[in-house]
Amino acid sequence: MIPSSAPSRLILASSSPYRRELLERLRLPFDVMVPDIIETALPGEAPEATALRLAREKAAAVAQRAPGSIVIGSDQVATLDGEQIGKPGDHARALAQLQKMRGRKVVFHTALCVWDGRASALTGPAQLENIQTVVTFRDLPDAELDAYLRIDQPYDCAGSAKNEGLGITILERIDSSDPTALTGLPMIALTAMLRKAGVRFFGL
C-alpha cells in the first residue's frame, strides 16, 4: 500500500456522465480524462474478458498521460444467451433490444480497474475486478416499451434502459453484490480498491 500522505491525483478515465455522478458521491476531488481506445470485442473473446480488458486499457491509456496518478477505468458488457448487447445508438435499435429481452434475464459484466501510477514494479499498478449483475426484464407490450424509450431516451446505454431513471419500471428484478454496478461504476468494489491504494475517506 502507498502511504496515505503521498500526494496523488485521482482521475476518472471515462466520458460517461453516469460514472461521473457516481464518483461524485465519494466527495473526493477528481479530474476526468477521456481515454482514446477502440472499444470493441476481440474475435472469440468472452464478455467478461472484454469488459476486463477494456477497463484496464482505459485506465492504462489515461495513466500514460498523467504519470503518478490513480486512474479509474470501467467498462460494461451486457449479454443475452452469451451474445453481447451493445449501446443501441437510436430508437429503432433500442426498441429491438427491449423486444428481444422482455421477460428474460440479461447478464451485465461491469469491470473495474484502478491503476495506481505510484505503485512499484513489484506490486504492479492495476487492480481488476468484474461485478456481475443479472437483470430480469418485465414482459411488456411494444407500446409501453416504445413510450419508455421516447421519454428516457437511453440510446447510450447497453441494454436500452436507465435503471437510475424511468427504466426501473421495465425491470422485474436486479441481482448483484454491488447495487451501483449496473449504472456503470461498482462503488463497493471501487472504495475497496481505493482504500488499498491508500486513499482515505471522511477527511481522515
mmCIF file of N, CA, C and O in Angstrom, residues 135-197:
data_model
loop_
_atom_site.group_PDB
_atom_site.id
_atom_site.type_symbol
_atom_site.label_atom_id
_atom_site.label_comp_id
_atom_site.label_asym_id
_atom_site.label_seq_id
_atom_site.Cartn_x
_atom_site.Cartn_y
_atom_site.Cartn_z
ATOM 1 N N VAL A 135 -30.157 -9.071 -14.636
ATOM 2 C CA VAL A 135 -31.351 -8.227 -14.694
ATOM 3 C C VAL A 135 -32.475 -8.980 -15.401
ATOM 4 O O VAL A 135 -32.287 -9.463 -16.516
ATOM 5 N N THR A 136 -33.618 -9.064 -14.750
ATOM 6 C CA THR A 136 -34.792 -9.671 -15.361
ATOM 7 C C THR A 136 -35.698 -8.559 -15.861
ATOM 8 O O THR A 136 -36.124 -7.690 -15.087
ATOM 9 N N PHE A 137 -35.971 -8.558 -17.150
ATOM 10 C CA PHE A 137 -36.832 -7.540 -17.760
ATOM 11 C C PHE A 137 -38.299 -7.978 -17.695
ATOM 12 O O PHE A 137 -38.613 -9.158 -17.855
ATOM 13 N N ARG A 138 -39.187 -7.027 -17.478
ATOM 14 C CA ARG A 138 -40.616 -7.333 -17.475
ATOM 15 C C ARG A 138 -41.084 -7.670 -18.899
ATOM 16 O O ARG A 138 -40.548 -7.152 -19.874
ATOM 17 N N ASP A 139 -42.100 -8.506 -18.973
ATOM 18 C CA ASP A 139 -42.674 -8.880 -20.266
ATOM 19 C C ASP A 139 -43.763 -7.866 -20.615
ATOM 20 O O ASP A 139 -44.938 -8.040 -20.293
ATOM 21 N N LEU A 140 -43.343 -6.774 -21.248
ATOM 22 C CA LEU A 140 -44.248 -5.661 -21.529
ATOM 23 C C LEU A 140 -44.563 -5.561 -23.021
ATOM 24 O O LEU A 140 -43.752 -5.944 -23.866
ATOM 25 N N PRO A 141 -45.722 -5.018 -23.358
ATOM 26 C CA PRO A 141 -46.094 -4.856 -24.779
ATOM 27 C C PRO A 141 -45.255 -3.777 -25.457
ATOM 28 O O PRO A 141 -44.662 -2.914 -24.807
ATOM 29 N N ASP A 142 -45.253 -3.831 -26.779
ATOM 30 C CA ASP A 142 -44.472 -2.882 -27.571
ATOM 31 C C ASP A 142 -44.802 -1.435 -27.240
ATOM 32 O O ASP A 142 -43.912 -0.578 -27.193
ATOM 33 N N ALA A 143 -46.078 -1.141 -27.011
ATOM 34 C CA ALA A 143 -46.486 0.249 -26.768
ATOM 35 C C ALA A 143 -45.805 0.822 -25.530
ATOM 36 O O ALA A 143 -45.363 1.980 -25.529
ATOM 37 N N GLU A 144 -45.695 0.016 -24.461
ATOM 38 C CA GLU A 144 -45.036 0.501 -23.245
ATOM 39 C C GLU A 144 -43.537 0.673 -23.454
ATOM 40 O O GLU A 144 -42.941 1.638 -22.966
ATOM 41 N N LEU A 145 -42.935 -0.275 -24.146
ATOM 42 C CA LEU A 145 -41.503 -0.180 -24.412
ATOM 43 C C LEU A 145 -41.198 1.056 -25.259
ATOM 44 O O LEU A 145 -40.231 1.790 -24.995
ATOM 45 N N ASP A 146 -42.022 1.287 -26.272
ATOM 46 C CA ASP A 146 -41.829 2.445 -27.152
ATOM 47 C C ASP A 146 -41.998 3.751 -26.375
ATOM 48 O O ASP A 146 -41.207 4.687 -26.522
ATOM 49 N N ALA A 147 -43.021 3.793 -25.513
ATOM 50 C CA ALA A 147 -43.274 5.006 -24.723
ATOM 51 C C ALA A 147 -42.121 5.283 -23.767
ATOM 52 O O ALA A 147 -41.696 6.434 -23.592
ATOM 53 N N TYR A 148 -41.625 4.215 -23.137
ATOM 54 C CA TYR A 148 -40.487 4.399 -22.228
ATOM 55 C C TYR A 148 -39.290 5.002 -22.960
ATOM 56 O O TYR A 148 -38.674 5.964 -22.487
ATOM 57 N N LEU A 149 -38.961 4.443 -24.112
ATOM 58 C CA LEU A 149 -37.788 4.902 -24.860
ATOM 59 C C LEU A 149 -37.909 6.370 -25.259
ATOM 60 O O LEU A 149 -36.931 7.116 -25.220
ATOM 61 N N ARG A 150 -39.102 6.783 -25.623
ATOM 62 C CA ARG A 150 -39.283 8.180 -26.062
ATOM 63 C C ARG A 150 -39.133 9.155 -24.896
ATOM 64 O O ARG A 150 -38.745 10.301 -25.091
ATOM 65 N N ILE A 151 -39.407 8.689 -23.680
ATOM 66 C CA ILE A 151 -39.265 9.560 -22.509
ATOM 67 C C ILE A 151 -37.822 9.580 -21.999
ATOM 68 O O ILE A 151 -37.220 10.640 -21.809
ATOM 69 N N ASP A 152 -37.234 8.397 -21.773
ATOM 70 C CA ASP A 152 -35.904 8.297 -21.154
ATOM 71 C C ASP A 152 -34.765 8.410 -22.169
ATOM 72 O O ASP A 152 -33.658 8.804 -21.808
ATOM 73 N N GLN A 153 -35.009 7.996 -23.411
ATOM 74 C CA GLN A 153 -34.006 8.032 -24.487
ATOM 75 C C GLN A 153 -32.657 7.452 -24.055
ATOM 76 O O GLN A 153 -31.620 8.131 -24.117
ATOM 77 N N PRO A 154 -32.639 6.178 -23.667
ATOM 78 C CA PRO A 154 -31.410 5.549 -23.169
ATOM 79 C C PRO A 154 -30.545 4.976 -24.288
ATOM 80 O O PRO A 154 -30.073 3.840 -24.203
ATOM 81 N N TYR A 155 -30.339 5.743 -25.314
ATOM 82 C CA TYR A 155 -29.687 5.223 -26.516
ATOM 83 C C TYR A 155 -28.174 5.070 -26.366
ATOM 84 O O TYR A 155 -27.520 4.464 -27.202
ATOM 85 N N ASP A 156 -27.650 5.610 -25.253
ATOM 86 C CA ASP A 156 -26.222 5.460 -24.977
ATOM 87 C C ASP A 156 -25.972 4.412 -23.898
ATOM 88 O O ASP A 156 -24.869 4.340 -23.341
ATOM 89 N N CYS A 157 -26.981 3.589 -23.602
ATOM 90 C CA CYS A 157 -26.871 2.590 -22.536
ATOM 91 C C CYS A 157 -26.992 1.183 -23.106
ATOM 92 O O CYS A 157 -27.972 0.886 -23.803
ATOM 93 N N ALA A 158 -26.039 0.332 -22.795
ATOM 94 C CA ALA A 158 -26.151 -1.076 -23.172
ATOM 95 C C ALA A 158 -27.372 -1.663 -22.486
ATOM 96 O O ALA A 158 -27.542 -1.513 -21.281
ATOM 97 N N GLY A 159 -28.233 -2.316 -23.262
ATOM 98 C CA GLY A 159 -29.458 -2.852 -22.687
ATOM 99 C C GLY A 159 -30.648 -1.920 -22.808
ATOM 100 O O GLY A 159 -31.776 -2.290 -22.483
ATOM 101 N N SER A 160 -30.428 -0.691 -23.265
ATOM 102 C CA SER A 160 -31.509 0.255 -23.582
ATOM 103 C C SER A 160 -32.424 0.585 -22.404
ATOM 104 O O SER A 160 -33.629 0.767 -22.576
ATOM 105 N N ALA A 161 -31.861 0.655 -21.204
ATOM 106 C CA ALA A 161 -32.673 1.028 -20.042
ATOM 107 C C ALA A 161 -31.802 1.714 -18.999
ATOM 108 O O ALA A 161 -30.725 1.220 -18.671
ATOM 109 N N LYS A 162 -32.279 2.842 -18.481
ATOM 110 C CA LYS A 162 -31.581 3.545 -17.408
ATOM 111 C C LYS A 162 -32.225 3.144 -16.085
ATOM 112 O O LYS A 162 -33.290 3.640 -15.725
ATOM 113 N N ASN A 163 -31.567 2.249 -15.357
ATOM 114 C CA ASN A 163 -32.164 1.787 -14.104
ATOM 115 C C ASN A 163 -32.248 2.886 -13.052
ATOM 116 O O ASN A 163 -33.077 2.822 -12.144
ATOM 117 N N GLU A 164 -31.401 3.920 -13.191
ATOM 118 C CA GLU A 164 -31.444 5.027 -12.242
ATOM 119 C C GLU A 164 -32.534 6.033 -12.618
ATOM 120 O O GLU A 164 -32.778 7.004 -11.901
ATOM 121 N N GLY A 165 -33.211 5.794 -13.749
ATOM 122 C CA GLY A 165 -34.287 6.659 -14.197
ATOM 123 C C GLY A 165 -35.584 5.890 -14.329
ATOM 124 O O GLY A 165 -35.873 4.966 -13.566
ATOM 125 N N LEU A 166 -36.363 6.236 -15.342
ATOM 126 C CA LEU A 166 -37.653 5.595 -15.558
ATOM 127 C C LEU A 166 -37.504 4.137 -15.984
ATOM 128 O O LEU A 166 -38.460 3.363 -15.908
ATOM 129 N N GLY A 167 -36.305 3.750 -16.379
ATOM 130 C CA GLY A 167 -36.057 2.376 -16.797
ATOM 131 C C GLY A 167 -36.341 1.356 -15.718
ATOM 132 O O GLY A 167 -36.571 0.179 -16.013
ATOM 133 N N ILE A 168 -36.349 1.782 -14.461
ATOM 134 C CA ILE A 168 -36.622 0.853 -13.367
ATOM 135 C C ILE A 168 -38.022 0.267 -13.506
ATOM 136 O O ILE A 168 -38.300 -0.836 -13.004
ATOM 137 N N THR A 169 -38.916 0.954 -14.210
ATOM 138 C CA THR A 169 -40.296 0.478 -14.357
ATOM 139 C C THR A 169 -40.417 -0.689 -15.328
ATOM 140 O O THR A 169 -41.449 -1.380 -15.328
ATOM 141 N N ILE A 170 -39.412 -0.918 -16.159
ATOM 142 C CA ILE A 170 -39.486 -2.036 -17.104
ATOM 143 C C ILE A 170 -38.649 -3.226 -16.631
ATOM 144 O O ILE A 170 -38.523 -4.218 -17.341
ATOM 145 N N LEU A 171 -38.091 -3.098 -15.425
ATOM 146 C CA LEU A 171 -37.294 -4.180 -14.851
ATOM 147 C C LEU A 171 -38.093 -4.890 -13.764
ATOM 148 O O LEU A 171 -38.807 -4.265 -12.990
ATOM 149 N N GLU A 172 -37.946 -6.199 -13.701
ATOM 150 C CA GLU A 172 -38.630 -7.004 -12.699
ATOM 151 C C GLU A 172 -37.745 -7.335 -11.512
ATOM 152 O O GLU A 172 -38.202 -7.439 -10.379
ATOM 153 N N ARG A 173 -36.436 -7.490 -11.776
ATOM 154 C CA ARG A 173 -35.527 -7.897 -10.710
ATOM 155 C C ARG A 173 -34.090 -7.548 -11.083
ATOM 156 O O ARG A 173 -33.714 -7.632 -12.255
ATOM 157 N N ILE A 174 -33.290 -7.162 -10.072
ATOM 158 C CA ILE A 174 -31.867 -6.909 -10.247
ATOM 159 C C ILE A 174 -31.116 -7.686 -9.176
ATOM 160 O O ILE A 174 -31.372 -7.507 -7.982
ATOM 161 N N ASP A 175 -30.231 -8.567 -9.593
ATOM 162 C CA ASP A 175 -29.438 -9.366 -8.654
ATOM 163 C C ASP A 175 -27.962 -9.042 -8.825
ATOM 164 O O ASP A 175 -27.384 -9.293 -9.887
ATOM 165 N N SER A 176 -27.350 -8.480 -7.773
ATOM 166 C CA SER A 176 -25.942 -8.097 -7.833
ATOM 167 C C SER A 176 -25.395 -7.902 -6.427
ATOM 168 O O SER A 176 -26.143 -7.556 -5.506
ATOM 169 N N SER A 177 -24.089 -8.101 -6.279
ATOM 170 C CA SER A 177 -23.435 -7.839 -4.993
ATOM 171 C C SER A 177 -23.105 -6.364 -4.830
ATOM 172 O O SER A 177 -22.693 -5.934 -3.752
ATOM 173 N N ASP A 178 -23.273 -5.581 -5.892
ATOM 174 C CA ASP A 178 -22.891 -4.164 -5.873
ATOM 175 C C ASP A 178 -23.977 -3.367 -6.593
ATOM 176 O O ASP A 178 -24.054 -3.393 -7.824
ATOM 177 N N PRO A 179 -24.862 -2.688 -5.873
ATOM 178 C CA PRO A 179 -26.027 -2.058 -6.495
ATOM 179 C C PRO A 179 -25.729 -0.974 -7.519
ATOM 180 O O PRO A 179 -26.579 -0.667 -8.348
ATOM 181 N N THR A 180 -24.535 -0.400 -7.482
ATOM 182 C CA THR A 180 -24.212 0.646 -8.456
ATOM 183 C C THR A 180 -23.526 0.102 -9.710
ATOM 184 O O THR A 180 -23.278 0.851 -10.650
ATOM 185 N N ALA A 181 -23.239 -1.191 -9.719
ATOM 186 C CA ALA A 181 -22.539 -1.771 -10.872
ATOM 187 C C ALA A 181 -23.344 -1.605 -12.151
ATOM 188 O O ALA A 181 -22.793 -1.311 -13.216
ATOM 189 N N LEU A 182 -24.657 -1.785 -12.065
ATOM 190 C CA LEU A 182 -25.493 -1.712 -13.261
ATOM 191 C C LEU A 182 -25.452 -0.326 -13.896
ATOM 192 O O LEU A 182 -25.535 -0.190 -15.122
ATOM 193 N N THR A 183 -25.298 0.706 -13.081
ATOM 194 C CA THR A 183 -25.214 2.072 -13.610
ATOM 195 C C THR A 183 -23.871 2.333 -14.280
ATOM 196 O O THR A 183 -23.743 3.269 -15.068
ATOM 197 N N GLY A 184 -22.858 1.504 -13.986
ATOM 198 C CA GLY A 184 -21.607 1.624 -14.729
ATOM 199 C C GLY A 184 -20.344 1.757 -13.914
ATOM 200 O O GLY A 184 -19.247 1.709 -14.463
ATOM 201 N N LEU A 185 -20.478 1.940 -12.581
ATOM 202 C CA LEU A 185 -19.287 2.070 -11.742
ATOM 203 C C LEU A 185 -19.556 1.391 -10.401
ATOM 204 O O LEU A 185 -20.277 1.934 -9.567
ATOM 205 N N PRO A 186 -18.998 0.197 -10.183
ATOM 206 C CA PRO A 186 -19.266 -0.542 -8.933
ATOM 207 C C PRO A 186 -18.603 0.145 -7.741
ATOM 208 O O PRO A 186 -17.410 0.002 -7.510
ATOM 209 N N MET A 187 -19.392 0.853 -6.953
ATOM 210 C CA MET A 187 -18.834 1.701 -5.911
ATOM 211 C C MET A 187 -18.308 0.922 -4.713
ATOM 212 O O MET A 187 -17.365 1.362 -4.052
ATOM 213 N N ILE A 188 -18.907 -0.222 -4.396
ATOM 214 C CA ILE A 188 -18.395 -1.023 -3.280
ATOM 215 C C ILE A 188 -17.001 -1.540 -3.620
ATOM 216 O O ILE A 188 -16.060 -1.445 -2.819
ATOM 217 N N ALA A 189 -16.858 -2.098 -4.820
ATOM 218 C CA ALA A 189 -15.547 -2.583 -5.260
ATOM 219 C C ALA A 189 -14.553 -1.430 -5.381
ATOM 220 O O ALA A 189 -13.376 -1.553 -5.012
ATOM 221 N N LEU A 190 -15.022 -0.290 -5.896
ATOM 222 C CA LEU A 190 -14.134 0.854 -6.094
ATOM 223 C C LEU A 190 -13.579 1.371 -4.775
ATOM 224 O O LEU A 190 -12.366 1.627 -4.658
ATOM 225 N N THR A 191 -14.427 1.516 -3.767
ATOM 226 C CA THR A 191 -13.929 2.052 -2.493
ATOM 227 C C THR A 191 -12.928 1.089 -1.848
ATOM 228 O O THR A 191 -11.981 1.526 -1.204
ATOM 229 N N ALA A 192 -13.139 -0.215 -2.040
ATOM 230 C CA ALA A 192 -12.166 -1.184 -1.518
ATOM 231 C C ALA A 192 -10.820 -1.029 -2.211
ATOM 232 O O ALA A 192 -9.758 -1.060 -1.576
ATOM 233 N N MET A 193 -10.856 -0.838 -3.525
ATOM 234 C CA MET A 193 -9.610 -0.668 -4.286
ATOM 235 C C MET A 193 -8.909 0.634 -3.912
ATOM 236 O O MET A 193 -7.685 0.688 -3.781
ATOM 237 N N LEU A 194 -9.681 1.702 -3.752
ATOM 238 C CA LEU A 194 -9.076 2.991 -3.397
ATOM 239 C C LEU A 194 -8.449 2.927 -2.005
ATOM 240 O O LEU A 194 -7.369 3.494 -1.773
ATOM 241 N N ARG A 195 -9.111 2.241 -1.083
ATOM 242 C CA ARG A 195 -8.518 2.070 0.247
ATOM 243 C C ARG A 195 -7.186 1.321 0.146
ATOM 244 O O ARG A 195 -6.219 1.667 0.829
ATOM 245 N N LYS A 196 -7.154 0.298 -0.691
ATOM 246 C CA LYS A 196 -5.916 -0.471 -0.870
ATOM 247 C C LYS A 196 -4.807 0.407 -1.445
ATOM 248 O O LYS A 196 -3.624 0.207 -1.163
ATOM 249 N N ALA A 197 -5.192 1.395 -2.253
ATOM 250 C CA ALA A 197 -4.226 2.325 -2.828
ATOM 251 C C ALA A 197 -3.852 3.453 -1.860
ATOM 252 O O ALA A 197 -3.064 4.327 -2.212
#
